[in-house]
Short mmCIF file of C-alpha atoms in Angstrom, two decimals:
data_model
loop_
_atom_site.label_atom_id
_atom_site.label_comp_id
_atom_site.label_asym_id
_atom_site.label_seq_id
_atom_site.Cartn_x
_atom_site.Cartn_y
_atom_site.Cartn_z
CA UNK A 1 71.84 -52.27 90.98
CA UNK A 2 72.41 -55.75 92.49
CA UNK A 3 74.76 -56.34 95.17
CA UNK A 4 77.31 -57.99 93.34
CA UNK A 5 77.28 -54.90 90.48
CA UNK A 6 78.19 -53.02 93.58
CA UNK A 7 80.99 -54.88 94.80
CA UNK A 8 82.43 -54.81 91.42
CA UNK A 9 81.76 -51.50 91.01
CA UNK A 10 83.88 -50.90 94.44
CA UNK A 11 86.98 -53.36 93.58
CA UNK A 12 87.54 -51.80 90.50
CA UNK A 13 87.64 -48.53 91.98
CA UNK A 14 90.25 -49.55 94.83
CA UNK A 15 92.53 -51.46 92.32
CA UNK A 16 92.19 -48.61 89.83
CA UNK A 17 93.47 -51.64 87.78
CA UNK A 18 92.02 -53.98 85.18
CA UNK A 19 90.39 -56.73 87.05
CA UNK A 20 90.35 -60.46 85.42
CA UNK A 21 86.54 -62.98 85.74
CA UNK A 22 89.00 -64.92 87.61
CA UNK A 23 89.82 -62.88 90.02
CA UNK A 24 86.41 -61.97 90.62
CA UNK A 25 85.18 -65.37 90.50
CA UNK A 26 87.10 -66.05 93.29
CA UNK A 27 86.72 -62.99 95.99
CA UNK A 28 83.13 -62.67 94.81
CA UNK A 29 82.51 -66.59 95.34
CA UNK A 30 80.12 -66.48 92.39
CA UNK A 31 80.11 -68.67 89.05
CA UNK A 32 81.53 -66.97 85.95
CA UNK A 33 78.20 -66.45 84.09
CA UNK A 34 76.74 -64.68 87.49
CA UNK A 35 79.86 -62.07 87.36
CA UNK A 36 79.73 -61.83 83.60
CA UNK A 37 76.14 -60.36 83.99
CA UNK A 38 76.95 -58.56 87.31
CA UNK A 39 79.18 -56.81 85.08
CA UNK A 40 76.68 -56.04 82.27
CA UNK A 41 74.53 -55.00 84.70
CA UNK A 42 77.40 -52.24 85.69
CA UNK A 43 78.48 -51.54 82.14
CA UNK A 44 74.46 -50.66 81.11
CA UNK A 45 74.28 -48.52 84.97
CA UNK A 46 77.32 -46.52 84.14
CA UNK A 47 75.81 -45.37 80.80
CA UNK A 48 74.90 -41.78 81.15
CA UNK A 49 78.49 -41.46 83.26
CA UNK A 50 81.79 -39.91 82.53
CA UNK A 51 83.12 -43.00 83.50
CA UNK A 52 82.97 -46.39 81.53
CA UNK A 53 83.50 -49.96 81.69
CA UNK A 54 85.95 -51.31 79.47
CA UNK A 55 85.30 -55.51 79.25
CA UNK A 56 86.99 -57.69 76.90
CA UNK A 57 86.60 -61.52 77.12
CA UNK A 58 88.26 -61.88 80.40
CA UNK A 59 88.78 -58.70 82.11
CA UNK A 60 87.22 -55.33 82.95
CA UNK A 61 88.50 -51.98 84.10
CA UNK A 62 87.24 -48.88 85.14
CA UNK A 63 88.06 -46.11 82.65
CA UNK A 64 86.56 -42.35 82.01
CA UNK A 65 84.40 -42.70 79.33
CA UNK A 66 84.17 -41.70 75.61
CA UNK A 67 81.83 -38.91 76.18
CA UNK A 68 84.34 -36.82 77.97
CA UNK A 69 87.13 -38.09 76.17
CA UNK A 70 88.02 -34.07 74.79
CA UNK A 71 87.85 -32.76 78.30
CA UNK A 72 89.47 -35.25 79.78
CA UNK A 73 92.65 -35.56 77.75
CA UNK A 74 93.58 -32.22 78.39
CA UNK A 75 94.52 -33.10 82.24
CA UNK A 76 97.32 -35.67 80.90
CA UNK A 77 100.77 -35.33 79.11
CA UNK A 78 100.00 -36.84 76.13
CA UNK A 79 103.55 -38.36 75.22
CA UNK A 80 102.17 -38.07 71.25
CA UNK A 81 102.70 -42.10 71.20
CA UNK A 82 101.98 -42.83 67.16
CA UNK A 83 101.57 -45.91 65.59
CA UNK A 84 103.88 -46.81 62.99
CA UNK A 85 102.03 -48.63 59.82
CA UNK A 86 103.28 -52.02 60.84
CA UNK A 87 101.65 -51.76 64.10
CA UNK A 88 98.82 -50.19 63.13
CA UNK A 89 98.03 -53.10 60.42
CA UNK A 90 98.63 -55.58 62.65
CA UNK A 91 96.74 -54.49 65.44
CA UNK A 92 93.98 -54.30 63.28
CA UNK A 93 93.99 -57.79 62.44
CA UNK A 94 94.25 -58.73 65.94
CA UNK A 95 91.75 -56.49 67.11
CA UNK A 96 89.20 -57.75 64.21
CA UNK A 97 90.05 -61.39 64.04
CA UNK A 98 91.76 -62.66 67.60
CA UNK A 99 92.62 -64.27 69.12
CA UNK A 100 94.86 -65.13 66.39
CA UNK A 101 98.62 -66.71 65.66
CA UNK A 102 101.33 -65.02 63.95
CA UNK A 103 101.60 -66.61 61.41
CA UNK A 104 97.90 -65.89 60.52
CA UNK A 105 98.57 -62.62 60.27
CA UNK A 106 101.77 -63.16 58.43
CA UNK A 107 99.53 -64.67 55.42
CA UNK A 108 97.28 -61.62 55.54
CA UNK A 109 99.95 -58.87 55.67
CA UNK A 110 101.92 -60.90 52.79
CA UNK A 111 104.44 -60.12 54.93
CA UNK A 112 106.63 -61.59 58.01
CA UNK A 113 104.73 -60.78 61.13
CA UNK A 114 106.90 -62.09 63.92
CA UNK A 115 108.65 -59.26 65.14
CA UNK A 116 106.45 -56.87 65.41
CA UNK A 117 104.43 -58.76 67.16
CA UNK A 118 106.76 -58.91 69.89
CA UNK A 119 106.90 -55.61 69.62
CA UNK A 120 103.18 -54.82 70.59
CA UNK A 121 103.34 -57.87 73.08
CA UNK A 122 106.76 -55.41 74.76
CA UNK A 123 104.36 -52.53 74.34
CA UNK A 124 101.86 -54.02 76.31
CA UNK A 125 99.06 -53.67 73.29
CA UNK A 126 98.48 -57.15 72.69
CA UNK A 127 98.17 -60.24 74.59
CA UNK A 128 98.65 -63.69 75.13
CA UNK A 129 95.07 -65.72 74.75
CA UNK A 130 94.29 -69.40 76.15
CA UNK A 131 95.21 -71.48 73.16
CA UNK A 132 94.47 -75.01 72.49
CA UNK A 133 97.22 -75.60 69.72
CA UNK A 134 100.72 -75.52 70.13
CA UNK A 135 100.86 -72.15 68.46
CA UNK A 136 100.40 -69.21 70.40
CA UNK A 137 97.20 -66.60 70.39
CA UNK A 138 96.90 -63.74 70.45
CA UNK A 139 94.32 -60.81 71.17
CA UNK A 140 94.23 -56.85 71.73
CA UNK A 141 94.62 -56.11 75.33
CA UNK A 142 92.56 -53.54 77.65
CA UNK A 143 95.44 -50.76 77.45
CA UNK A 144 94.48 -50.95 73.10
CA UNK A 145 91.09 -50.41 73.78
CA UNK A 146 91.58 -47.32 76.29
CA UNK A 147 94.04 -46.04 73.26
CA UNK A 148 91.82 -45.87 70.36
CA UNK A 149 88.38 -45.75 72.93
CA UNK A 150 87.04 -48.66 72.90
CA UNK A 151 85.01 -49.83 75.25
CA UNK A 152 84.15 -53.10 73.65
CA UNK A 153 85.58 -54.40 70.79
CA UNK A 154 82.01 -54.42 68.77
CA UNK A 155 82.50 -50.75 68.57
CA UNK A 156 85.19 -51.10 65.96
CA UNK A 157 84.01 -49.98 62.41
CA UNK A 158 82.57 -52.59 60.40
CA UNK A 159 83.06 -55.10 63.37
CA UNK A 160 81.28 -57.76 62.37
CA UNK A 161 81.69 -58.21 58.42
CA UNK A 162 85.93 -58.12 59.11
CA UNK A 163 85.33 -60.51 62.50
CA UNK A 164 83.85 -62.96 60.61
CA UNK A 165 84.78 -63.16 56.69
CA UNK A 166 84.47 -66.27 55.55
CA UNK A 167 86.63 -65.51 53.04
CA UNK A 168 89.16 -64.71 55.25
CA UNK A 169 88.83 -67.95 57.26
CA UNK A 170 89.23 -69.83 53.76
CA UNK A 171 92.16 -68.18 52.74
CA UNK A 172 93.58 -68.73 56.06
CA UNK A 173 92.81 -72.45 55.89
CA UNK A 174 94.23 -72.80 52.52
CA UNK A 175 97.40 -71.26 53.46
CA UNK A 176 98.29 -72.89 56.61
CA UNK B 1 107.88 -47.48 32.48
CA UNK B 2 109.38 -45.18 35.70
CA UNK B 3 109.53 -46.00 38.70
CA UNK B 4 107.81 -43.44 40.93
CA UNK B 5 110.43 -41.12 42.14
CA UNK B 6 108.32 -40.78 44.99
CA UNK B 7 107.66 -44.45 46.49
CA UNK B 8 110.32 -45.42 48.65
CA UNK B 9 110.20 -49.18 48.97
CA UNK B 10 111.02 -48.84 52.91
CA UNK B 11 107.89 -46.65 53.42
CA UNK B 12 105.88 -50.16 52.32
CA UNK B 13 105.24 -52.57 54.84
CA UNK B 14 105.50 -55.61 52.36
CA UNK B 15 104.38 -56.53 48.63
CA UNK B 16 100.53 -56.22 49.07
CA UNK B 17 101.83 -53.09 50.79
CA UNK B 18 103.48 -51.59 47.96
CA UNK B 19 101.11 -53.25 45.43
CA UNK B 20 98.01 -51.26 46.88
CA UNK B 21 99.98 -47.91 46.58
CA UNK B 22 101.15 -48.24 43.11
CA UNK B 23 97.20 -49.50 42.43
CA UNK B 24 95.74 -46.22 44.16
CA UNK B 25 98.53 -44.09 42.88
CA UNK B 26 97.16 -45.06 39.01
CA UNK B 27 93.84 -45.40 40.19
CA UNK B 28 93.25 -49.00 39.23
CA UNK B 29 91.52 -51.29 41.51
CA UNK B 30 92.77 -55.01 42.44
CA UNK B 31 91.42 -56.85 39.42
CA UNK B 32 93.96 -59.19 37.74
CA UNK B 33 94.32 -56.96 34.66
CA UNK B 34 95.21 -53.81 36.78
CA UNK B 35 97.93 -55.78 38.46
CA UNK B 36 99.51 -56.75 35.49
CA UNK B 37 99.70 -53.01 35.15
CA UNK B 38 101.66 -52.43 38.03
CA UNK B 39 104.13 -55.68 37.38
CA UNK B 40 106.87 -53.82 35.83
CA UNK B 41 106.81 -50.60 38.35
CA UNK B 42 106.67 -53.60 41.47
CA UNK B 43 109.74 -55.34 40.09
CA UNK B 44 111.37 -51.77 39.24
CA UNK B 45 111.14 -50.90 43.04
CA UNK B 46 112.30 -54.44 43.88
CA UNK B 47 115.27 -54.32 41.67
CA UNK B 48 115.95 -50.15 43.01
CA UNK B 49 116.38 -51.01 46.71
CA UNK B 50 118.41 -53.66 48.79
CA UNK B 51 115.97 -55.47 51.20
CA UNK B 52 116.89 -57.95 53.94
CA UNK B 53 116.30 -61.42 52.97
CA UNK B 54 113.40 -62.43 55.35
CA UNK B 55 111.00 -59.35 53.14
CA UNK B 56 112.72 -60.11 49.72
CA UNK B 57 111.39 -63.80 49.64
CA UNK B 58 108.16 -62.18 50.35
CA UNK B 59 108.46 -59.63 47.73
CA UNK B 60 109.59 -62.34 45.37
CA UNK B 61 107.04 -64.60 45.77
CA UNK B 62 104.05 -61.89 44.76
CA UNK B 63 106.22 -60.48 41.95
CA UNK B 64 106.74 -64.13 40.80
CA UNK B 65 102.73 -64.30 40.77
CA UNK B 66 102.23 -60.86 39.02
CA UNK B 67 104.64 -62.04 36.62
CA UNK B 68 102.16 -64.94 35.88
CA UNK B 69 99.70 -62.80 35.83
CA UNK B 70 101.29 -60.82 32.85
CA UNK B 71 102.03 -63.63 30.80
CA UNK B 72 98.76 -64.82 31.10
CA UNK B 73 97.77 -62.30 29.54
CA UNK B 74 99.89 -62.97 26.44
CA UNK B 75 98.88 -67.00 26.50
CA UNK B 76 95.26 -67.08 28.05
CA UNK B 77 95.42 -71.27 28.49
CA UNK B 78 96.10 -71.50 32.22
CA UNK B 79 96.68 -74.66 34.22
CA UNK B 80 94.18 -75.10 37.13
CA UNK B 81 96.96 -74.27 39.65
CA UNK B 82 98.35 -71.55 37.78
CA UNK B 83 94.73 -69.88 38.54
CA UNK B 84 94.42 -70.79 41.69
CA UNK B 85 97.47 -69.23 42.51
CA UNK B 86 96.53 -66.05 40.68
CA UNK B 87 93.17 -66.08 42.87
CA UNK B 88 95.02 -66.47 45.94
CA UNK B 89 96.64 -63.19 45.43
CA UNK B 90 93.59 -60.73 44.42
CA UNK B 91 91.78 -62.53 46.83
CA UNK B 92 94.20 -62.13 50.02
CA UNK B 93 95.30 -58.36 48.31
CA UNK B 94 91.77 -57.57 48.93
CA UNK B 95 91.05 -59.02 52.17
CA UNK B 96 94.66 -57.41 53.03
CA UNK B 97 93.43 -53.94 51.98
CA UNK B 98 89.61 -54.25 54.06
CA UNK B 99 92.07 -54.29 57.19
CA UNK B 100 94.59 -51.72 55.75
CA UNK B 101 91.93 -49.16 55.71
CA UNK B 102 90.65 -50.27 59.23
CA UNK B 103 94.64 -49.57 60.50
CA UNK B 104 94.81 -46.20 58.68
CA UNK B 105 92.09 -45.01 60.62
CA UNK B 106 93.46 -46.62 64.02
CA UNK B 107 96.90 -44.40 63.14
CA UNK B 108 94.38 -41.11 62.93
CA UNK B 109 92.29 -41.99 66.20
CA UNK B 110 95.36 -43.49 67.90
CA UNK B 111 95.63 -41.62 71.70
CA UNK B 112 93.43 -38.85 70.44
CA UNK B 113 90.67 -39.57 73.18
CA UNK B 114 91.77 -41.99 74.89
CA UNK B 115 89.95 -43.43 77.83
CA UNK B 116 91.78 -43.29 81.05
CA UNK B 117 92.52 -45.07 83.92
CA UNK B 118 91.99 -44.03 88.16
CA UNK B 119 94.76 -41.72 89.66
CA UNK B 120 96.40 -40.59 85.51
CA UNK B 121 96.37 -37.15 87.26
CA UNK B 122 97.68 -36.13 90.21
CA UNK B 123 96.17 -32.93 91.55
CA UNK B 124 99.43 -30.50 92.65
CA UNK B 125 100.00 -26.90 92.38
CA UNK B 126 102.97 -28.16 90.41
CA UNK B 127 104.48 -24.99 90.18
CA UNK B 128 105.03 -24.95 93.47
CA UNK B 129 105.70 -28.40 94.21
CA UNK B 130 108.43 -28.30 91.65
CA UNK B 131 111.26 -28.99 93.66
CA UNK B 132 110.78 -31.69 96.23
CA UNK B 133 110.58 -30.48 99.57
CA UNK B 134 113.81 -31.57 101.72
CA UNK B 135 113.40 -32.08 105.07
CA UNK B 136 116.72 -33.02 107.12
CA UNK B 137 117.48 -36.79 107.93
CA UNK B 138 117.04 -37.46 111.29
CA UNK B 139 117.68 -40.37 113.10
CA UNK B 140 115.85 -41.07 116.44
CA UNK B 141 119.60 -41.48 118.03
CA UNK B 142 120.44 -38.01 116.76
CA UNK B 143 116.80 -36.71 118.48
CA UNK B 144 117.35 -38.45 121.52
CA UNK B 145 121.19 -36.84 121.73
CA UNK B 146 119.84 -33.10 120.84
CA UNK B 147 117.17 -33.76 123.85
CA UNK B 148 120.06 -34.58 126.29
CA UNK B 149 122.23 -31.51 124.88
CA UNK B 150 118.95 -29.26 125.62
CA UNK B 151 118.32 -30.96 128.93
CA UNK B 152 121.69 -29.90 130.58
CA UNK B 153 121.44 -26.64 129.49
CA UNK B 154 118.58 -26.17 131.56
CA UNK B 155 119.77 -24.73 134.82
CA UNK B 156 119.38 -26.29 138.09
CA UNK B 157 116.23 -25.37 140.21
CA UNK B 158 116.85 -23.09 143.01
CA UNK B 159 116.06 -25.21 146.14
CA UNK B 160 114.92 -23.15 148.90
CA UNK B 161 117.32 -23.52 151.69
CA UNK B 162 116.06 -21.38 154.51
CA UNK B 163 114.50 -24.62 156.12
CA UNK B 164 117.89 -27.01 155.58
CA UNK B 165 120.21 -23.47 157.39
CA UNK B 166 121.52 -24.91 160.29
CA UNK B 167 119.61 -23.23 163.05
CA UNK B 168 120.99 -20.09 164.92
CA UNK B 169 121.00 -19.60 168.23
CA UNK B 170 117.68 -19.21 170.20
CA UNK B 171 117.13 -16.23 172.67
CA UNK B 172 117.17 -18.20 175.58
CA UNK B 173 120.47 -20.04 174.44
CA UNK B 174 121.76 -16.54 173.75
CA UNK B 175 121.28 -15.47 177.54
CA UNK B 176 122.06 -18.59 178.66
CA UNK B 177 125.27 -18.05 176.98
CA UNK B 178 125.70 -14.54 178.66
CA UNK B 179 124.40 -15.61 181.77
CA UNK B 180 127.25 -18.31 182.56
CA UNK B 181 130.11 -16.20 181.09
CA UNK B 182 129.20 -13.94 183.65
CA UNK B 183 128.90 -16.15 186.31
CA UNK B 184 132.95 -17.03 185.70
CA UNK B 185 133.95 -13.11 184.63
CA UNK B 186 131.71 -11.03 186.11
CA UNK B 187 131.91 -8.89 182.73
CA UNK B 188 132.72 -9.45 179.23
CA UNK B 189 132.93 -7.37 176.14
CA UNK B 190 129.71 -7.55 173.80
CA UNK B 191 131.92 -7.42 170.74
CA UNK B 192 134.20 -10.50 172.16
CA UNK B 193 131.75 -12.97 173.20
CA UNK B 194 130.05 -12.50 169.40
CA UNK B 195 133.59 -13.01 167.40
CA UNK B 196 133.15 -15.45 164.86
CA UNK B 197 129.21 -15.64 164.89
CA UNK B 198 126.85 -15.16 162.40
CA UNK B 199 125.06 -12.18 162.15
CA UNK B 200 121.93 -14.27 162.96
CA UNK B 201 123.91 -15.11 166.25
CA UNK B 202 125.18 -11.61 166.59
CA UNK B 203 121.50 -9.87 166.47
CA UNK B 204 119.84 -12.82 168.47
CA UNK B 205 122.38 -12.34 171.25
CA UNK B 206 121.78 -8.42 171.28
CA UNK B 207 118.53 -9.01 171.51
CA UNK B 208 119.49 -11.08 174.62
CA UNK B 209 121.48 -8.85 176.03
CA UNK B 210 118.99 -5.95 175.75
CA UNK B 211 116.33 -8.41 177.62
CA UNK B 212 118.59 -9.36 180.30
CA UNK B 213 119.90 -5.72 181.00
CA UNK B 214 115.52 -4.79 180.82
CA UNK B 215 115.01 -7.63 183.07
CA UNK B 216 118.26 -6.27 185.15
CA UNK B 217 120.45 -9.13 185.05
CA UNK B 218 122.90 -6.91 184.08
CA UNK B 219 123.96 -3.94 183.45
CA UNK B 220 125.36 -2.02 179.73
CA UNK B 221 128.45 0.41 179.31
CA UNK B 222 129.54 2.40 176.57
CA UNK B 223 132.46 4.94 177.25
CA UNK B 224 131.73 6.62 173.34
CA UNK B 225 129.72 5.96 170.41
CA UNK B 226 130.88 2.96 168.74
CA UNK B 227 132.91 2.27 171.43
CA UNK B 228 132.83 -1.42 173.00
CA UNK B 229 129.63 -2.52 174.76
CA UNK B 230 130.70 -3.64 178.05
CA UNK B 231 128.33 -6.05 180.31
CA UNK B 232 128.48 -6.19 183.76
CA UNK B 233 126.57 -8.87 185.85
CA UNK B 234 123.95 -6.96 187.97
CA UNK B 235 124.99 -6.62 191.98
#
């Protein structure tokens, strides 16, 4: 593994947090592209591991991994947190189609979508994305993905026909 | 037709909500015909419950396009924007029920195996570690005070004294002593000449007087046991 996998590897073991490219950008002095396949690099090593590296667009974080999921559960108080419907729906739009605005998903659900997205935003589920409109994105966040799994979000079922329906992008278009 | 006693309009998280259950719950897929199926039950729920007013217009404005839907049935000559309208719907309904499923099956798998993060689990015999331990607040002032309480308690060290006594007479001071009294007296009680000495002074100057009477400077009398020791300068 290269040097820079290693240093990774290291930080997010200190932090124990999620870690953003930014931030790695910067202590690692290295360009963005370099660190995103430092962390590839890492993700691939870690493999055959009980532990796994969660990496969305921007950030990464050390998690166990999905292969000792059952064994692992069993050393934590699982509260039972459950998802009510409306969450559940609109998480999956998020999680499929983000980053996305509200009132996206408000066309797909049929249905008003702005409080409950505040809701998962409070939750910490969701989060804010860099947006170039005036309305504001919005995408799944890391604590999601450690909730349902995920390691990526390309593991979702049927990832890339609901990603990238053109229907779906018409529809959205038309309604706006 | 009845409304489903079953199908509270609460449980539905809007119209395409409710529109997909009464579809499933009659087994009838999205198609136009199948919603105009469904109209009467969707506006019988409508009409049953009292919704706030942000999720009635929404309600309103799909049972206002099912309604369409119906009478289309009964005058087929649609306008161009009377079908697109009626599109819309079956299109976003089924585009709308693609990530339904996906969210049904996030509720099942939701925290089931989750992955988790560094330190989750904190390795205690938590039985025993139940109740936190309580150790007493102490201040360094309060240390520092107990220290002085313990260090006068401590009692003083003995300090030999033999070498500060003040030093007894010598034997030569002790005949010396004898020697001039009996130069004035010519004799002198033993038990006079020692009043008020130590017993240091009173066995040096024995000592003395049993050398000089040896060296017969003078000479001892003693009428009785215990009587007085009487010491006569030698002739």
């Amino acid at each position: 593994m290269t040097d820079l996998a290693k240093k990774i590897e290291a930080l997010l073991f200190i932090t124990t947090e999620e870690l953003s490219l930014a931030y790695l950008q910067k202590n690692l002095d290295a360009e963005k592209t370099v660190i995103k396949e430092a962390i590839e690099e890492l993700k691939n090593n870690l493999n055959d591991h009980g532990l796994s590296l969660i990496v969305t667009d921007n950030q990464v974080k050390l998690t166990t991994s999905p292969a000792v999921s059952d064994f692992i559960n069993k050393f934590t108080e699982s509260e039972n947190k459950e998802l009510s419907k409306a969450a559940a729906e609109t998480l999956s739009l998020i999680a499929y189609r983000g980053p996305i605005a509200t009132h996206e998903i408000s066309i797909i659900r049929g249905v008003d979508s702005k409080r409950i997205v505040s809701q998962l935003l409070r939750r910490g589920l969701i989060k804010k994305a860099v947006s170039n409109t005036e309305a504001a994105l919005y995408d799944v966040s890391i604590e999601f993905m450690q909730n349902l799994g995920l390691t990526d979000k390309s593991e979702l079922p049927e990832f890339d026909k609901l990603s990238n329906n053109e229907n779906i992008r018409r529809i959205i278009t038309d309604n706006v | 037709m009845r409304s489903l006693p079953n199908i509270k309009i609460e449980n539905f998280e809007g119209p395409f909500d409710l529109l997909i259950e009464l579809s499933r719950s009659k087994k009838l897929d999205l198609s136009r015909i199948s919603l105009a199926k469904i109209t009467d039950e969707f506006l019988e729920h409508l009409d049953s419950q009292s919704l706030n007013h942000e999720i009635l217009a929404d309600f309103m404005l799909v049972a206002s396009t099912l309604l369409l839907i119906k009478a289309k049935q009964l005058m087929p000559d649609i306008t161009a924007e009377e079908e697109e309208e009626i599109t819309d719907l079956t299109d976003r309904l089924h585009i709308y029920n693609l990530y339904r499923e996906q969210a049904l099956e996030m509720q099942n798998n939701w925290y089931t195996n989750s992955l988790l993060s560094a330190g989750v689990c904190k390795k205690t015999n938590s039985q025993l570690n139940n109740e936190p331990q309580s150790w007493p607040s102490f201040s360094t002032e309060a240390l520092s005070s107990l220290m002085r309480q313990v260090i006068a308690k401590i009692p003083p060290p003995i300090h030999p004294r033999a070498h500060l006594k003040t030093r007894g007479r010598s034997l030569q001071e002790c005949t010396k002593l004898f020697y001039d009294r009996l130069n004035r007296v010519k004799e002198c009680v033993f038990h006079d000449v020692i009043s008020g000495a130590t017993k240091q002074d009173v066995a040096i100057s024995f000592l003395a007087v049993l050398e000089m009477s040896r060296t017969q400077m003078i000479t001892l009398h003693q009428e009785s046991f215990n009587d007085h020791l009487l010491i006569k300068k030698a002739a």
